[in-house]
PDB file of C-alpha atoms in Angstrom:
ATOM      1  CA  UNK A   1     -25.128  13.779  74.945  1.00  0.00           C
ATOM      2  CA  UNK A   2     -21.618  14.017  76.956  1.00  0.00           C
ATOM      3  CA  UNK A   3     -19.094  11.601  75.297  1.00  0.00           C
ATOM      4  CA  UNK A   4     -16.141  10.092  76.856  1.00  0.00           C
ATOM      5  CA  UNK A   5     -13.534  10.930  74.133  1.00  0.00           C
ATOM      6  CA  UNK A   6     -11.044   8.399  75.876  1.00  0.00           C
ATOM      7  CA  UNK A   7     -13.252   5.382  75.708  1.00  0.00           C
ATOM      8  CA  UNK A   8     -14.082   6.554  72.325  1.00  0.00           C
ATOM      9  CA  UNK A   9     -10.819   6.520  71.255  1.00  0.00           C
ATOM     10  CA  UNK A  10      -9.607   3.315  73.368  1.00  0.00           C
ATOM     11  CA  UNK A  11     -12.316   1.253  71.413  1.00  0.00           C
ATOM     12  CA  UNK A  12     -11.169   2.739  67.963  1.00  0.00           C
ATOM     13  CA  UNK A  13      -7.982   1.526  68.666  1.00  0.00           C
ATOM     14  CA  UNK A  14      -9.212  -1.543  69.905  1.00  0.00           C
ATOM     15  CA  UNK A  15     -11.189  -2.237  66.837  1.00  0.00           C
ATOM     16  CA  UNK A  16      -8.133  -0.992  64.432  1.00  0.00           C
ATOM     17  CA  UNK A  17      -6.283  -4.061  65.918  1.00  0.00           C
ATOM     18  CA  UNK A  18      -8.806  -6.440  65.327  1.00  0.00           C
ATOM     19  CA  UNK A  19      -9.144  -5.328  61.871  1.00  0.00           C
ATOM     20  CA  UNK A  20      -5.487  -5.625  61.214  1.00  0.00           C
ATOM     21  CA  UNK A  21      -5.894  -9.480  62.669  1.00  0.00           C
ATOM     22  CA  UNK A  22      -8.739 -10.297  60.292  1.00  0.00           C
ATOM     23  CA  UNK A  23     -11.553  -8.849  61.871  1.00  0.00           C
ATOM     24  CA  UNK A  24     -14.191  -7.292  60.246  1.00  0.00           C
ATOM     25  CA  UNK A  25     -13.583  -3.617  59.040  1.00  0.00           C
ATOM     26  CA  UNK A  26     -16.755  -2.350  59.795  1.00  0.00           C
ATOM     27  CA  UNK A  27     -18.024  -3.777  63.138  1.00  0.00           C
ATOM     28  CA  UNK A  28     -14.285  -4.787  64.263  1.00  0.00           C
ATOM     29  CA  UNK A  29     -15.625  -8.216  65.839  1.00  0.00           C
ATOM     30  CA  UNK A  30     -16.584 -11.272  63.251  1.00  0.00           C
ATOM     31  CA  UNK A  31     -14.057 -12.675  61.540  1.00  0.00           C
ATOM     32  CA  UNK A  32     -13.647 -10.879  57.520  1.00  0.00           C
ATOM     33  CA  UNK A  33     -14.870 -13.095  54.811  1.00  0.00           C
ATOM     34  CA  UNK A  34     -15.869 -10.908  52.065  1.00  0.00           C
ATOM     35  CA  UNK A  35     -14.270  -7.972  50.443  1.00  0.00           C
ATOM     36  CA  UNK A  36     -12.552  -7.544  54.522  1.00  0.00           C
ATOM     37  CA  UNK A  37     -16.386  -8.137  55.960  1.00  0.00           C
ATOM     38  CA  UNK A  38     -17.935 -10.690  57.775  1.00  0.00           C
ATOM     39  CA  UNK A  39     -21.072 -11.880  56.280  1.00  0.00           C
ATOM     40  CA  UNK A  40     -23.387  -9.597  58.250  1.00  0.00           C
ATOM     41  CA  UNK A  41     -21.895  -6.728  57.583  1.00  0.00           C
ATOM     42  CA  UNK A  42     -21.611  -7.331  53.689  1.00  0.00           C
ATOM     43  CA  UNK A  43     -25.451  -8.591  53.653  1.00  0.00           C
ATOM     44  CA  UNK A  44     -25.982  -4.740  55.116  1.00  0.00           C
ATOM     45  CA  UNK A  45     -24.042  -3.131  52.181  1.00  0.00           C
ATOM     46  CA  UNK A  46     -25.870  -1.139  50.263  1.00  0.00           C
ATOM     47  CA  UNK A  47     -25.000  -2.698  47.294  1.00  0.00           C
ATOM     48  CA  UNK A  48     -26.172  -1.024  43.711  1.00  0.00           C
ATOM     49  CA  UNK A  49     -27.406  -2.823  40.423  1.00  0.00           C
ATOM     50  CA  UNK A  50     -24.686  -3.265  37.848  1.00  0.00           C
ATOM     51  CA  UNK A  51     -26.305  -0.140  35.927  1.00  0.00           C
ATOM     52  CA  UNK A  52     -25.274   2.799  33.810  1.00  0.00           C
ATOM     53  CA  UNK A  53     -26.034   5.894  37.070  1.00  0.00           C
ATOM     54  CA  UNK A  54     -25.428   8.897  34.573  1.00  0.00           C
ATOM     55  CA  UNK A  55     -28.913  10.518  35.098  1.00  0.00           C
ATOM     56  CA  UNK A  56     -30.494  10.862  31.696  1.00  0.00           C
ATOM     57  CA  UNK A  57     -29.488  14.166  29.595  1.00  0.00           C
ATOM     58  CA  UNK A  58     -26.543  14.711  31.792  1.00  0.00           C
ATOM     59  CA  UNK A  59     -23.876  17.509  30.177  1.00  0.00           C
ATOM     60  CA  UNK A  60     -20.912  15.163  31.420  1.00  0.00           C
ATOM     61  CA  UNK A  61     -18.244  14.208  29.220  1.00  0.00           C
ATOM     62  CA  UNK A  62     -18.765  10.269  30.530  1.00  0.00           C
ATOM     63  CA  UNK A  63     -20.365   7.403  28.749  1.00  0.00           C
ATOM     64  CA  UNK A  64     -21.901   6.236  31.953  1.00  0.00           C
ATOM     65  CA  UNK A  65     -21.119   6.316  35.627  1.00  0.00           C
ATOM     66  CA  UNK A  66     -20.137   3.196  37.583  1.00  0.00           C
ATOM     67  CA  UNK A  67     -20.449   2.255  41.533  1.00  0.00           C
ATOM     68  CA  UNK A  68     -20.518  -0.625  44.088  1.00  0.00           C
ATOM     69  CA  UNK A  69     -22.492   0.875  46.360  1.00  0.00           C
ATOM     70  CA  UNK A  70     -25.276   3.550  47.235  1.00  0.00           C
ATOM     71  CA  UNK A  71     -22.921   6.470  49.397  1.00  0.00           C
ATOM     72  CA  UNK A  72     -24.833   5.700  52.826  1.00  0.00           C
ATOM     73  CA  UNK A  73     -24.336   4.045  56.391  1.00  0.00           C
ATOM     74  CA  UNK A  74     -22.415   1.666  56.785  1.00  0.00           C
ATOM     75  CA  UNK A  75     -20.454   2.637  53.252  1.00  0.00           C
ATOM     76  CA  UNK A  76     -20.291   6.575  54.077  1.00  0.00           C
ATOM     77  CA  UNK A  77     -18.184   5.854  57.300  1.00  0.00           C
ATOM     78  CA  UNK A  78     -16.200   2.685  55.380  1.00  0.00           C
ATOM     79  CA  UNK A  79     -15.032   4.991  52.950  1.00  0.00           C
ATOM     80  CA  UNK A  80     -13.977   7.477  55.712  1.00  0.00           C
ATOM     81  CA  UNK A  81     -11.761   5.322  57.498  1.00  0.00           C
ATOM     82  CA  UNK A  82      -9.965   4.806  53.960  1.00  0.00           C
ATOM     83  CA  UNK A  83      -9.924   8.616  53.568  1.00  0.00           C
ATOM     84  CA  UNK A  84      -9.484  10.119  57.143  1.00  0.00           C
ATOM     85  CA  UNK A  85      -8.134   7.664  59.337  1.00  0.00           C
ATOM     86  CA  UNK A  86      -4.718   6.188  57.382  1.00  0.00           C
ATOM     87  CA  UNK A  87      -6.156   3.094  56.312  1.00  0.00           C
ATOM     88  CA  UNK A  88      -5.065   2.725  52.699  1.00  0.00           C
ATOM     89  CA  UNK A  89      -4.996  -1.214  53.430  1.00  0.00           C
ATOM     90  CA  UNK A  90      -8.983  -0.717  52.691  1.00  0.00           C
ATOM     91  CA  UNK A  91      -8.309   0.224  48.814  1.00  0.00           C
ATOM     92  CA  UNK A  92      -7.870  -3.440  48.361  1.00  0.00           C
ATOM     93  CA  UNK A  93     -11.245  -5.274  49.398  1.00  0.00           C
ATOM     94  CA  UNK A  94     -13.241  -1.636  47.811  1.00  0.00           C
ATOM     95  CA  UNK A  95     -11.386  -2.433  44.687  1.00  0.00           C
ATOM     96  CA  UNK A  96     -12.619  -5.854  44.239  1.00  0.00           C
ATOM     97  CA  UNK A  97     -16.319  -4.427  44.833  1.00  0.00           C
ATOM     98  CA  UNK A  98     -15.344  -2.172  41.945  1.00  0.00           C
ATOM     99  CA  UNK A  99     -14.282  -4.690  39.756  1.00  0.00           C
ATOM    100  CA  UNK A 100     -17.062  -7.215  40.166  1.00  0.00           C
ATOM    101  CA  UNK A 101     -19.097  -4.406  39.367  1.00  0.00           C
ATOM    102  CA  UNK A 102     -17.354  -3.491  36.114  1.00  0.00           C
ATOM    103  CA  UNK A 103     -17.204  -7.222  35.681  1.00  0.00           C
ATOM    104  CA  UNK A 104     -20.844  -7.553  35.805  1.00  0.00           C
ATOM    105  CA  UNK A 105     -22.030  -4.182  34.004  1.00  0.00           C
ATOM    106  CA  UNK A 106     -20.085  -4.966  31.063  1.00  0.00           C
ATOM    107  CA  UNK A 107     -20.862  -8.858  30.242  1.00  0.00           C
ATOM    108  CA  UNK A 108     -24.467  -7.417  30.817  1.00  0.00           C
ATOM    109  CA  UNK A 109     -24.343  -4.795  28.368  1.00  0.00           C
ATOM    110  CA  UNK A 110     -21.823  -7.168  26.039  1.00  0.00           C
ATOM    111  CA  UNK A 111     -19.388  -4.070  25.889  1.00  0.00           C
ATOM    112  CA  UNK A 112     -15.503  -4.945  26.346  1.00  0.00           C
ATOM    113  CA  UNK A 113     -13.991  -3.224  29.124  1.00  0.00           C
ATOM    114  CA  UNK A 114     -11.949  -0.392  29.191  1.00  0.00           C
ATOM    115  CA  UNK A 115      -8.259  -0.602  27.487  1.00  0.00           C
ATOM    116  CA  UNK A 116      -6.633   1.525  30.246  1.00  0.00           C
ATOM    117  CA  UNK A 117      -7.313   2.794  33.570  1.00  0.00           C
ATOM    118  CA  UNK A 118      -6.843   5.985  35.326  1.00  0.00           C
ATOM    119  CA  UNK A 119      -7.335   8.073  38.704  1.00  0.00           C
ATOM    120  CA  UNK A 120      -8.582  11.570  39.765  1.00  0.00           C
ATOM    121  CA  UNK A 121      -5.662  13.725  40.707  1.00  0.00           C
ATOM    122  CA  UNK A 122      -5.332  14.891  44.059  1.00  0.00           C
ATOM    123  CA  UNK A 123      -4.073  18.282  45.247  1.00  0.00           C
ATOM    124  CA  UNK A 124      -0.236  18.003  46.269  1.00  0.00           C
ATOM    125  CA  UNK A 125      -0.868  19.881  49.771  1.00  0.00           C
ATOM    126  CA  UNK A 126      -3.689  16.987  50.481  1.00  0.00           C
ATOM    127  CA  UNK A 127      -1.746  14.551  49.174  1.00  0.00           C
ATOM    128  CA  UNK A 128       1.481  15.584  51.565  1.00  0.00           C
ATOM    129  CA  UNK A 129      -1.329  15.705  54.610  1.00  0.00           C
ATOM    130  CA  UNK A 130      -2.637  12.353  54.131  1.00  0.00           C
ATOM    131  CA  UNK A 131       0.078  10.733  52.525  1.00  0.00           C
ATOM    132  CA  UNK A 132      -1.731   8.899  49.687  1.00  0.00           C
ATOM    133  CA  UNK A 133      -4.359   9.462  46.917  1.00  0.00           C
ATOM    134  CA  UNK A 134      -7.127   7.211  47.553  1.00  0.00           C
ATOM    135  CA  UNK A 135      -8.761   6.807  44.273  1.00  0.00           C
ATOM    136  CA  UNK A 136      -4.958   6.063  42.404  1.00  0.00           C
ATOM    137  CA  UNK A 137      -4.733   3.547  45.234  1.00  0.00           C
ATOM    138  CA  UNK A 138      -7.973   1.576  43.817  1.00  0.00           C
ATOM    139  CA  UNK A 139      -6.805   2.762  39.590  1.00  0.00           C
ATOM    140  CA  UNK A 140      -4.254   0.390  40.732  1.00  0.00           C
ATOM    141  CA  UNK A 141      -5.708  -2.505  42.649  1.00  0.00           C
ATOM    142  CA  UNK A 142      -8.352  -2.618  39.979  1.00  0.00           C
ATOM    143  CA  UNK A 143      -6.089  -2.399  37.398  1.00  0.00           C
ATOM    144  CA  UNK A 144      -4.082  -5.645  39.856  1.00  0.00           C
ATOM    145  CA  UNK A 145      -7.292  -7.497  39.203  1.00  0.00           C
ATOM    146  CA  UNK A 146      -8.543  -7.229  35.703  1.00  0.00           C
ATOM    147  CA  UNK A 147      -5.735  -7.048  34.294  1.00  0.00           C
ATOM    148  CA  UNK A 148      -5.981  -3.646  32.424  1.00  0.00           C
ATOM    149  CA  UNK A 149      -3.032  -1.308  32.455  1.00  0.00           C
ATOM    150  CA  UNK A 150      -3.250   2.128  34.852  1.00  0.00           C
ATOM    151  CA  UNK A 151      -1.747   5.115  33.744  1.00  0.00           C
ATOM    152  CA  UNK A 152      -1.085   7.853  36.266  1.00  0.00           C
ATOM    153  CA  UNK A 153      -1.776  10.325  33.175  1.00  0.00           C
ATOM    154  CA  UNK A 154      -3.671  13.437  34.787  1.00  0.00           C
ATOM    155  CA  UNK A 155      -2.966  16.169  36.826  1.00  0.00           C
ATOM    156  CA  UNK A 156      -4.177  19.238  38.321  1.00  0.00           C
ATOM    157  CA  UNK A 157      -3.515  22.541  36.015  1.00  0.00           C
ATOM    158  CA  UNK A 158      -1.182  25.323  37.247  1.00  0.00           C
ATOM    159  CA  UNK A 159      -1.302  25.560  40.776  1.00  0.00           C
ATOM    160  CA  UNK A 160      -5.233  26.583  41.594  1.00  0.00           C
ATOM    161  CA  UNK A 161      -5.587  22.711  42.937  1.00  0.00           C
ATOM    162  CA  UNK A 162      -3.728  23.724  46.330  1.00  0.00           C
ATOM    163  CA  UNK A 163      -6.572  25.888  47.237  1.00  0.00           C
ATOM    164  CA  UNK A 164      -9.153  24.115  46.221  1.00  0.00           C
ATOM    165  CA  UNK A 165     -11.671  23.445  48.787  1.00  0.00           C
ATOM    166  CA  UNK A 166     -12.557  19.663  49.733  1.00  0.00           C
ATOM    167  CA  UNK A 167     -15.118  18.825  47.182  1.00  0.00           C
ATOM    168  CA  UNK A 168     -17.477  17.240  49.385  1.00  0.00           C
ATOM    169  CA  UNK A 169     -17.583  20.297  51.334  1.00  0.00           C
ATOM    170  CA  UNK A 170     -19.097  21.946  48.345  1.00  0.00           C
ATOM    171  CA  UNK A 171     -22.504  22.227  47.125  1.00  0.00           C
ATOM    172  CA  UNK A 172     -23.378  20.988  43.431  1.00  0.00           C
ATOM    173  CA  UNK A 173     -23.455  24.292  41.292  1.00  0.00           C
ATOM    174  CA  UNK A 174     -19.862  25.355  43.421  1.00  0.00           C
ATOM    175  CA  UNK A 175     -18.549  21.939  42.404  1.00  0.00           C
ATOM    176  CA  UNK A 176     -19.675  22.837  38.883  1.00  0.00           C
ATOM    177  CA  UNK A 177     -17.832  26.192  38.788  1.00  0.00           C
ATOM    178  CA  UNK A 178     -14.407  24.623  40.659  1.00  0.00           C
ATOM    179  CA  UNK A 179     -14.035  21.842  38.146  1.00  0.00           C
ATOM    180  CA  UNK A 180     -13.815  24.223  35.140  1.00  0.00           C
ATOM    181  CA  UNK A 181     -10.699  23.517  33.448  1.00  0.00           C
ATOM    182  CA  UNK A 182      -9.083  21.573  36.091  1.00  0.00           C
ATOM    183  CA  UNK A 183      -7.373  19.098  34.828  1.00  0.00           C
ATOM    184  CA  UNK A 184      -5.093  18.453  32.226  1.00  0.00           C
ATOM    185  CA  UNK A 185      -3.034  15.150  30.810  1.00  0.00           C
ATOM    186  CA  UNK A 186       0.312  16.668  31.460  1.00  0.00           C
ATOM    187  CA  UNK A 187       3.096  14.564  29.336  1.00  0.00           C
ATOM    188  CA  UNK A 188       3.150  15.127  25.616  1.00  0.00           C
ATOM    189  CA  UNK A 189       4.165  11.460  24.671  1.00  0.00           C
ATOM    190  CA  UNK A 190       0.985  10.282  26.793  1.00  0.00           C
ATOM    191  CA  UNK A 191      -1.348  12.118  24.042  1.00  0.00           C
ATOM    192  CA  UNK A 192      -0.147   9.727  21.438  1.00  0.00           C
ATOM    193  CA  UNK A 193      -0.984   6.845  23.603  1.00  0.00           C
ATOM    194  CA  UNK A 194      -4.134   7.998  24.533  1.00  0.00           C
ATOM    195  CA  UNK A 195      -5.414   9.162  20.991  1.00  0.00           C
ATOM    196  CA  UNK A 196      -4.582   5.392  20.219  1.00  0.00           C
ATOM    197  CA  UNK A 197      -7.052   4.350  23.122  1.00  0.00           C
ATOM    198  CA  UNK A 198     -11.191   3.609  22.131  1.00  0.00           C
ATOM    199  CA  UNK A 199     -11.946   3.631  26.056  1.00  0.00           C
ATOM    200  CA  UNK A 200     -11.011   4.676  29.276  1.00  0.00           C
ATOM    201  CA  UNK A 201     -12.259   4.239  33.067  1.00  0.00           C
ATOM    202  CA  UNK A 202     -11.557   7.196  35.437  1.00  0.00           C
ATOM    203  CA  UNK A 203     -11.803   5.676  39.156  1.00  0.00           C
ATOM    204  CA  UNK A 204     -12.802   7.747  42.098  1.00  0.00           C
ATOM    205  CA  UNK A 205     -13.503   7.143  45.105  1.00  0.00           C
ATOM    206  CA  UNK A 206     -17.215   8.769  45.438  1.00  0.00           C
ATOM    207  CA  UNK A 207     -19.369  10.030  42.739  1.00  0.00           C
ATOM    208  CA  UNK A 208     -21.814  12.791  43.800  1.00  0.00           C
ATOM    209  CA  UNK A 209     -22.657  15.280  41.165  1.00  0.00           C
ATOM    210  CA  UNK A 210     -20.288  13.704  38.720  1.00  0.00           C
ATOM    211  CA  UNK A 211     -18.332  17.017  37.778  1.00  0.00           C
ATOM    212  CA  UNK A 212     -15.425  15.512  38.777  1.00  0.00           C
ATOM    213  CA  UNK A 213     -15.443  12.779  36.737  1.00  0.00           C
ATOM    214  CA  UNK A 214     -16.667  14.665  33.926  1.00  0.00           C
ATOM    215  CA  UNK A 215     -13.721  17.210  34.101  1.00  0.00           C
ATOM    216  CA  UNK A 216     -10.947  14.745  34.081  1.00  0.00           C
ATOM    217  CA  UNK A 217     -12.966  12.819  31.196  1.00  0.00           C
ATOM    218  CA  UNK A 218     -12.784  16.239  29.009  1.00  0.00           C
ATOM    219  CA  UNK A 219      -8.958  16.614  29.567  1.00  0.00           C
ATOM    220  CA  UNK A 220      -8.983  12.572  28.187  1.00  0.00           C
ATOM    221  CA  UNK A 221     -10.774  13.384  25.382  1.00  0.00           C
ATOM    222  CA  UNK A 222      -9.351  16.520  23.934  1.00  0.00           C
ATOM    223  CA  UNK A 223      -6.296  14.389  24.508  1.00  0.00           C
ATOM    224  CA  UNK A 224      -7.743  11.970  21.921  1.00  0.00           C
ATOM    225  CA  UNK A 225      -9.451   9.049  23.588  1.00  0.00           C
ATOM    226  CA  UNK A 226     -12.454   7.710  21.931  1.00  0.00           C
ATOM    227  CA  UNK A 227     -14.761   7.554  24.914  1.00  0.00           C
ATOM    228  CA  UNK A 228     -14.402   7.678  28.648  1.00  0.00           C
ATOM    229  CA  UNK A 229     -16.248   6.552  31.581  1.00  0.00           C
ATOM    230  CA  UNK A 230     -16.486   6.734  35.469  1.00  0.00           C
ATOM    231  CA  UNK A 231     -16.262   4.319  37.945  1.00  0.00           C
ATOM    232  CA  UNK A 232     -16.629   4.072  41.979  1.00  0.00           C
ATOM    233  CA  UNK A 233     -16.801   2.308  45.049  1.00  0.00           C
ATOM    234  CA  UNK A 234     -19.762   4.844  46.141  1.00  0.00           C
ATOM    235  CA  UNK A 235     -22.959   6.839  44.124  1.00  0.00           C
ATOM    236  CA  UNK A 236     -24.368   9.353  45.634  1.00  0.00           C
ATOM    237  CA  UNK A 237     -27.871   9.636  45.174  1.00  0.00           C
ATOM    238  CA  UNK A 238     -29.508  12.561  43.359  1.00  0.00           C
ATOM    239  CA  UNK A 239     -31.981  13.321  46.407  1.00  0.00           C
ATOM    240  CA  UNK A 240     -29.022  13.951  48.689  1.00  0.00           C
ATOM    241  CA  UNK A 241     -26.808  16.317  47.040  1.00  0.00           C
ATOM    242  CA  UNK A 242     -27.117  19.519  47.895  1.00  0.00           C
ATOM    243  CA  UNK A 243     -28.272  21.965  45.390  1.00  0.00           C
TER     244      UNK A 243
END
């Protein structure tokens, strides 16, 4: 199939400007009623079950995983506008899909929700390339919205997280092995806020094999925090990870 980049990237553009005058995000034409959707597009959301998606005997350091949505069309290429394409503008309608989903998953399990909030680091060399770290941009807007405090607490140890390759470019057990010791909570008076702290949420963007979020939950805890848990706009399902 021959494509005409040109016309490709005329319509892109096209549909980037009718998304910045209240257009829907993912088809670009219906006006945006829901979470920056219109109601067509949200019906076709593969929307997940406020449920605990830690798979039974997992080795994490998380009391349960957390997402919005099943990591598939029309989410997959949602989420890589937000990433890819400069359009950080997204973090607010994924974050309320977040919340409504913490929202939900806690009054159903009568738990109270999380006393703080934090993000997965980013890499400083990906951070200077895209100019933002997508999953602190929804710790925050989430934070905006339920009214929990963020904390910008963790960061990548040494210097090994400017050669990391892109984790979704990486296969479960080499996720595994690259998340070893990653991260670390890097200002001594945060440990004596955090030891005070019975729960907190790590927000990512995507959850796929959950080493990730397991890896910044470990530096958490052996900072002191009771109990730690993950949350996402996007789960990917066990079936299409790749072993």
């Amino acid at each position: 199939m021959v494509h005409d980049w040109r016309a490709l990237g005329r319509e892109f553009s096209v549909r980037m400007r009718r998304t910045a005058q209240g257009y829907c995000w993912l088809c670009g034409y219906a006006n945006a009623v829901i979470c920056g959707c219109c109601t067509t597009c949200f019906a076709d959301l593969p929307r997940l079950a406020p449920a605990n998606l830690r798979p039974a005997g997992a080795s994490d350091h998380c009391l349960y995983w957390l997402a919005a949505a099943s990591y598939q069309p029309p989410v997959d290429r949602w989420l890589q506008q937000f990433k890819f394409q400069q359009q950080p503008a997204l973090a607010k309608h994924f974050a309320a899909l977040i919340a409504a989903q913490a929202l939900a998953f806690h009054k159903q399990q009568r738990m109270r929700l999380p006393q703080c909030l934090t993000s997965v680091p980013m890499p400083n060399q990906r951070w200077r390339q895209r100019g933002y770290n997508q999953a602190a941009l929804l710790g925050r807007e989430v934070s905006r919205m339920l009214g929990i405090p963020y904390q910008d607490c963790v960061s990548i140890q040494g210097h090994k997280g400017e050669h990391f390759t892109a984790q979704h470019r990486l296969s479960a057990s080499a996720r595994a092995q690259a998340m070893q010791q990653r991260f670390i909570v890097r200002e001594a008076d945060t440990f004596a806020h955090l030891a005070s702290l019975e729960h907190v949420a790590v927000i990512d963007d995507v959850i796929t094999t959950g080493n990730t979020i397991s890896a910044v939950a470990l530096a958490l805890l052996e900072a002191g925090v009771g109990m730690v848990s993950g949350w996402a706009l996007a789960y990917t399902p066990a079936e299409q990870v790749k072993g």
